[in-house]
């Protein structure tokens, strides 16, 4: 298994020269951002990187946003579009300049869910790559030679609505919510104006960006990660489930925990988007709806 976090310098030294490293841009807009991330990729991206769309590669039959695709859909996409095989070392990144990372950990988690542990996150993303004059390309990536990828679903890394509802009611697991405090507290709207903000009764708020150094815009070391969890009253050595709005930044909390030695913390795929639409009234707190848009 590869190291979970790699620096831009490491990637620059190791990519190419026949090494089986596949770099994937999985940039995704933050709530409220009106940015076409595929268009940004076409303007400039790490040389040789392909673009992965979280909107396209998902379960489109689900009414909940960004739900995991099937094993077959994921395997077909990453092998044919990205040239990834089971022996590839995948390095994922995004181009979030505000925090240094936003969506990369979602794809890191997806690869692990489908049985591929040889995957790393580029610390600091595209900005760090550009800061060291890493090679960039524009336009679409050239057609990749198809890889040979077989997916094997890892159920221990995923939690359903039923799992989370039971864990909260029976207090068998801690639930962390990676959204910002105003959304968690019902003081700001959700990205989907049809949904109220607020939180699951019993969940603990840990905004994902607390795992990142606000100045350097890279992940905090393991000691810093553990301190953030501890300050929130969370012991990640005990059963823990990560959640957020639609399953993106929850993966950043799971990734942070992974770097601190807890390698099997699951993510609630449907997160608040699913929970708020399915849970009983007494399972939800601080609801505020509707908001003026």
GROMACS .gro file of C-alpha atoms in nm, residues 55-290:
model
  236
   55UNK     CA    1  -2.133   1.402  -1.101
   56UNK     CA    2  -2.092   1.161  -1.391
   57UNK     CA    3  -1.952   0.862  -1.203
   58UNK     CA    4  -2.225   0.798  -0.948
   59UNK     CA    5  -2.546   0.607  -0.898
   60UNK     CA    6  -2.775   0.807  -1.122
   61UNK     CA    7  -3.076   0.600  -1.020
   62UNK     CA    8  -3.056   0.737  -0.667
   63UNK     CA    9  -3.245   1.054  -0.573
   64UNK     CA   10  -2.959   1.146  -0.341
   65UNK     CA   11  -2.659   1.338  -0.472
   66UNK     CA   12  -2.325   1.175  -0.556
   67UNK     CA   13  -2.405   0.825  -0.429
   68UNK     CA   14  -2.149   0.556  -0.504
   69UNK     CA   15  -2.164   0.392  -0.846
   70UNK     CA   16  -2.170   0.016  -0.888
   71UNK     CA   17  -1.853  -0.191  -0.893
   72UNK     CA   18  -1.897  -0.244  -1.265
   73UNK     CA   19  -1.951   0.125  -1.343
   74UNK     CA   20  -1.649   0.235  -1.142
   75UNK     CA   21  -1.419  -0.032  -1.280
   76UNK     CA   22  -1.526   0.033  -1.639
   77UNK     CA   23  -1.472   0.407  -1.603
   78UNK     CA   24  -1.134   0.410  -1.430
   79UNK     CA   25  -0.992   0.145  -1.661
   80UNK     CA   26  -1.116   0.287  -1.991
   81UNK     CA   27  -1.106   0.662  -1.928
   82UNK     CA   28  -0.810   0.682  -1.689
   83UNK     CA   29  -0.603   0.381  -1.792
   84UNK     CA   30  -0.595   0.253  -1.436
   85UNK     CA   31  -0.521  -0.109  -1.348
   86UNK     CA   32  -0.514  -0.288  -1.015
   87UNK     CA   33  -0.137  -0.242  -1.001
   88UNK     CA   34  -0.149   0.133  -1.069
   89UNK     CA   35  -0.049   0.388  -0.805
   90UNK     CA   36  -0.324   0.650  -0.828
   91UNK     CA   37  -0.257   1.006  -0.712
   92UNK     CA   38  -0.565   1.226  -0.680
   93UNK     CA   39  -0.580   1.603  -0.644
   94UNK     CA   40  -0.809   1.902  -0.673
   95UNK     CA   41  -0.761   2.274  -0.727
   96UNK     CA   42  -0.921   2.431  -0.422
   97UNK     CA   43  -0.720   2.746  -0.350
   98UNK     CA   44  -0.914   2.847  -0.038
   99UNK     CA   45  -0.818   2.549   0.175
  100UNK     CA   46  -0.570   2.351  -0.038
  101UNK     CA   47  -0.813   2.062  -0.069
  102UNK     CA   48  -1.185   1.999  -0.101
  103UNK     CA   49  -1.288   1.698  -0.311
  104UNK     CA   50  -0.973   1.487  -0.362
  105UNK     CA   51  -1.042   1.269  -0.061
  106UNK     CA   52  -1.379   1.164  -0.203
  107UNK     CA   53  -1.206   0.986  -0.491
  108UNK     CA   54  -0.937   0.851  -0.254
  109UNK     CA   55  -1.221   0.696  -0.053
  110UNK     CA   56  -1.400   0.566  -0.363
  111UNK     CA   57  -1.089   0.381  -0.478
  112UNK     CA   58  -1.056   0.224  -0.133
  113UNK     CA   59  -1.427   0.132  -0.128
  114UNK     CA   60  -1.372  -0.056  -0.453
  115UNK     CA   61  -1.072  -0.243  -0.319
  116UNK     CA   62  -0.782  -0.029  -0.446
  117UNK     CA   63  -0.554   0.072  -0.160
  118UNK     CA   64  -0.267   0.196  -0.377
  119UNK     CA   65  -0.403   0.551  -0.386
  120UNK     CA   66  -0.262   0.879  -0.252
  121UNK     CA   67  -0.378   1.239  -0.213
  122UNK     CA   68  -0.155   1.519  -0.344
  123UNK     CA   69  -0.101   1.742  -0.040
  124UNK     CA   70  -0.195   2.101  -0.124
  125UNK     CA   71  -0.329   2.003  -0.464
  126UNK     CA   72  -0.276   2.187  -0.790
  127UNK     CA   73  -0.150   2.508  -0.627
  128UNK     CA   74   0.143   2.326  -0.466
  129UNK     CA   75   0.224   2.161  -0.797
  130UNK     CA   76   0.232   2.498  -0.973
  131UNK     CA   77   0.439   2.648  -0.689
  132UNK     CA   78   0.727   2.413  -0.769
  133UNK     CA   79   0.693   2.468  -1.145
  134UNK     CA   80   0.552   2.124  -1.207
  135UNK     CA   81   0.474   2.051  -1.570
  136UNK     CA   82   0.122   2.134  -1.684
  137UNK     CA   83  -0.090   2.065  -1.990
  138UNK     CA   84  -0.400   2.223  -2.137
  139UNK     CA   85  -0.682   2.066  -2.331
  140UNK     CA   86  -0.820   1.720  -2.285
  141UNK     CA   87  -0.593   1.434  -2.196
  142UNK     CA   88  -0.488   1.201  -2.477
  143UNK     CA   89  -0.677   0.873  -2.504
  144UNK     CA   90  -0.548   0.627  -2.249
  145UNK     CA   91  -0.466   0.267  -2.315
  146UNK     CA   92  -0.732   0.077  -2.125
  147UNK     CA   93  -0.626  -0.061  -1.792
  148UNK     CA   94  -0.734  -0.384  -1.626
  149UNK     CA   95  -0.921  -0.290  -1.310
  150UNK     CA   96  -1.134  -0.528  -1.108
  151UNK     CA   97  -1.337  -0.368  -0.831
  152UNK     CA   98  -1.413  -0.545  -0.504
  153UNK     CA   99  -1.659  -0.361  -0.280
  154UNK     CA  100  -1.541  -0.302   0.078
  155UNK     CA  101  -1.860  -0.274   0.280
  156UNK     CA  102  -1.675  -0.190   0.603
  157UNK     CA  103  -1.591   0.154   0.461
  158UNK     CA  104  -1.952   0.255   0.387
  159UNK     CA  105  -2.249   0.325   0.612
  160UNK     CA  106  -2.615   0.350   0.512
  161UNK     CA  107  -2.897   0.560   0.652
  162UNK     CA  108  -3.012   0.262   0.858
  163UNK     CA  109  -2.661   0.214   0.999
  164UNK     CA  110  -2.628   0.578   1.101
  165UNK     CA  111  -2.979   0.607   1.241
  166UNK     CA  112  -2.921   0.299   1.455
  167UNK     CA  113  -2.578   0.416   1.570
  168UNK     CA  114  -2.716   0.750   1.685
  169UNK     CA  115  -3.017   0.607   1.861
  170UNK     CA  116  -2.827   0.325   2.032
  171UNK     CA  117  -2.508   0.530   2.081
  172UNK     CA  118  -2.291   0.258   1.930
  173UNK     CA  119  -2.076   0.496   1.723
  174UNK     CA  120  -1.968   0.858   1.717
  175UNK     CA  121  -2.091   1.054   1.415
  176UNK     CA  122  -1.884   1.347   1.286
  177UNK     CA  123  -2.027   1.606   1.048
  178UNK     CA  124  -1.772   1.782   0.824
  179UNK     CA  125  -1.992   2.075   0.714
  180UNK     CA  126  -1.922   2.425   0.836
  181UNK     CA  127  -2.075   2.537   1.165
  182UNK     CA  128  -2.343   2.770   1.020
  183UNK     CA  129  -2.495   2.488   0.813
  184UNK     CA  130  -2.463   2.241   1.100
  185UNK     CA  131  -2.631   2.486   1.339
  186UNK     CA  132  -2.910   2.581   1.099
  187UNK     CA  133  -2.779   2.935   1.055
  188UNK     CA  134  -2.698   2.914   0.683
  189UNK     CA  135  -2.868   2.737   0.393
  190UNK     CA  136  -2.776   2.408   0.235
  191UNK     CA  137  -2.653   2.415  -0.127
  192UNK     CA  138  -2.980   2.248  -0.222
  193UNK     CA  139  -3.244   2.513  -0.148
  194UNK     CA  140  -3.510   2.243  -0.112
  195UNK     CA  141  -3.340   2.104   0.198
  196UNK     CA  142  -3.321   2.255   0.546
  197UNK     CA  143  -2.991   2.294   0.721
  198UNK     CA  144  -2.934   2.161   1.072
  199UNK     CA  145  -2.789   1.831   1.189
  200UNK     CA  146  -2.850   1.477   1.310
  201UNK     CA  147  -2.933   1.462   1.680
  202UNK     CA  148  -2.617   1.340   1.850
  203UNK     CA  149  -2.373   1.427   1.571
  204UNK     CA  150  -2.058   1.630   1.641
  205UNK     CA  151  -1.946   1.913   1.414
  206UNK     CA  152  -1.586   1.902   1.286
  207UNK     CA  153  -1.554   2.119   0.974
  208UNK     CA  154  -1.322   1.940   0.732
  209UNK     CA  155  -1.094   2.241   0.692
  210UNK     CA  156  -0.985   2.213   1.055
  211UNK     CA  157  -0.772   1.919   0.939
  212UNK     CA  158  -0.575   2.153   0.714
  213UNK     CA  159  -0.308   2.407   0.803
  214UNK     CA  160  -0.480   2.737   0.721
  215UNK     CA  161  -0.153   2.905   0.620
  216UNK     CA  162   0.036   2.628   0.443
  217UNK     CA  163  -0.287   2.480   0.299
  218UNK     CA  164  -0.172   2.123   0.352
  219UNK     CA  165  -0.290   1.852   0.591
  220UNK     CA  166  -0.192   1.881   0.953
  221UNK     CA  167   0.042   1.611   1.087
  222UNK     CA  168  -0.109   1.316   1.272
  223UNK     CA  169  -0.064   1.492   1.605
  224UNK     CA  170  -0.258   1.793   1.481
  225UNK     CA  171  -0.534   1.572   1.340
  226UNK     CA  172  -0.570   1.389   1.670
  227UNK     CA  173  -0.583   1.721   1.853
  228UNK     CA  174  -0.874   1.840   1.635
  229UNK     CA  175  -1.070   1.523   1.702
  230UNK     CA  176  -0.990   1.534   2.073
  231UNK     CA  177  -1.100   1.897   2.107
  232UNK     CA  178  -1.434   1.796   1.957
  233UNK     CA  179  -1.467   1.513   2.208
  234UNK     CA  180  -1.405   1.239   1.952
  235UNK     CA  181  -1.184   0.937   2.016
  236UNK     CA  182  -1.121   0.788   1.672
  237UNK     CA  183  -0.999   0.463   1.823
  238UNK     CA  184  -1.367   0.399   1.904
  239UNK     CA  185  -1.639   0.332   1.642
  240UNK     CA  186  -1.678   0.647   1.433
  241UNK     CA  187  -1.876   0.741   1.121
  242UNK     CA  188  -1.802   1.042   0.901
  243UNK     CA  189  -2.077   1.248   0.737
  244UNK     CA  190  -2.122   1.588   0.569
  245UNK     CA  191  -2.368   1.735   0.318
  246UNK     CA  192  -2.345   1.491   0.029
  247UNK     CA  193  -2.050   1.266   0.108
  248UNK     CA  194  -1.758   1.475  -0.022
  249UNK     CA  195  -1.591   1.640   0.278
  250UNK     CA  196  -1.682   1.352   0.508
  251UNK     CA  197  -1.408   1.171   0.316
  252UNK     CA  198  -1.158   1.439   0.422
  253UNK     CA  199  -1.229   1.352   0.786
  254UNK     CA  200  -1.193   0.980   0.708
  255UNK     CA  201  -0.867   1.054   0.527
  256UNK     CA  202  -0.734   1.263   0.816
  257UNK     CA  203  -0.817   0.980   1.056
  258UNK     CA  204  -0.639   0.740   0.821
  259UNK     CA  205  -0.321   0.948   0.836
  260UNK     CA  206  -0.349   0.934   1.217
  261UNK     CA  207  -0.356   0.555   1.219
  262UNK     CA  208  -0.727   0.471   1.193
  263UNK     CA  209  -0.754   0.306   0.853
  264UNK     CA  210  -1.109   0.172   0.856
  265UNK     CA  211  -1.339   0.460   0.951
  266UNK     CA  212  -1.650   0.451   0.731
  267UNK     CA  213  -1.837   0.729   0.553
  268UNK     CA  214  -2.213   0.780   0.543
  269UNK     CA  215  -2.252   0.797   0.166
  270UNK     CA  216  -2.589   0.975   0.163
  271UNK     CA  217  -2.488   1.209   0.449
  272UNK     CA  218  -2.718   1.497   0.550
  273UNK     CA  219  -2.885   1.505   0.207
  274UNK     CA  220  -3.029   1.159   0.265
  275UNK     CA  221  -3.069   1.179   0.641
  276UNK     CA  222  -3.277   1.495   0.647
  277UNK     CA  223  -3.520   1.349   0.393
  278UNK     CA  224  -3.563   1.013   0.566
  279UNK     CA  225  -3.518   1.060   0.939
  280UNK     CA  226  -3.795   1.106   1.194
  281UNK     CA  227  -3.839   1.460   1.331
  282UNK     CA  228  -3.681   1.374   1.668
  283UNK     CA  229  -3.364   1.260   1.491
  284UNK     CA  230  -3.294   1.609   1.353
  285UNK     CA  231  -3.195   1.929   1.532
  286UNK     CA  232  -3.154   2.302   1.456
  287UNK     CA  233  -3.361   2.279   1.141
  288UNK     CA  234  -3.400   2.607   0.953
  289UNK     CA  235  -3.614   2.608   0.641
  290UNK     CA  236  -3.674   2.779   0.412
   0.00000   0.00000   0.00000
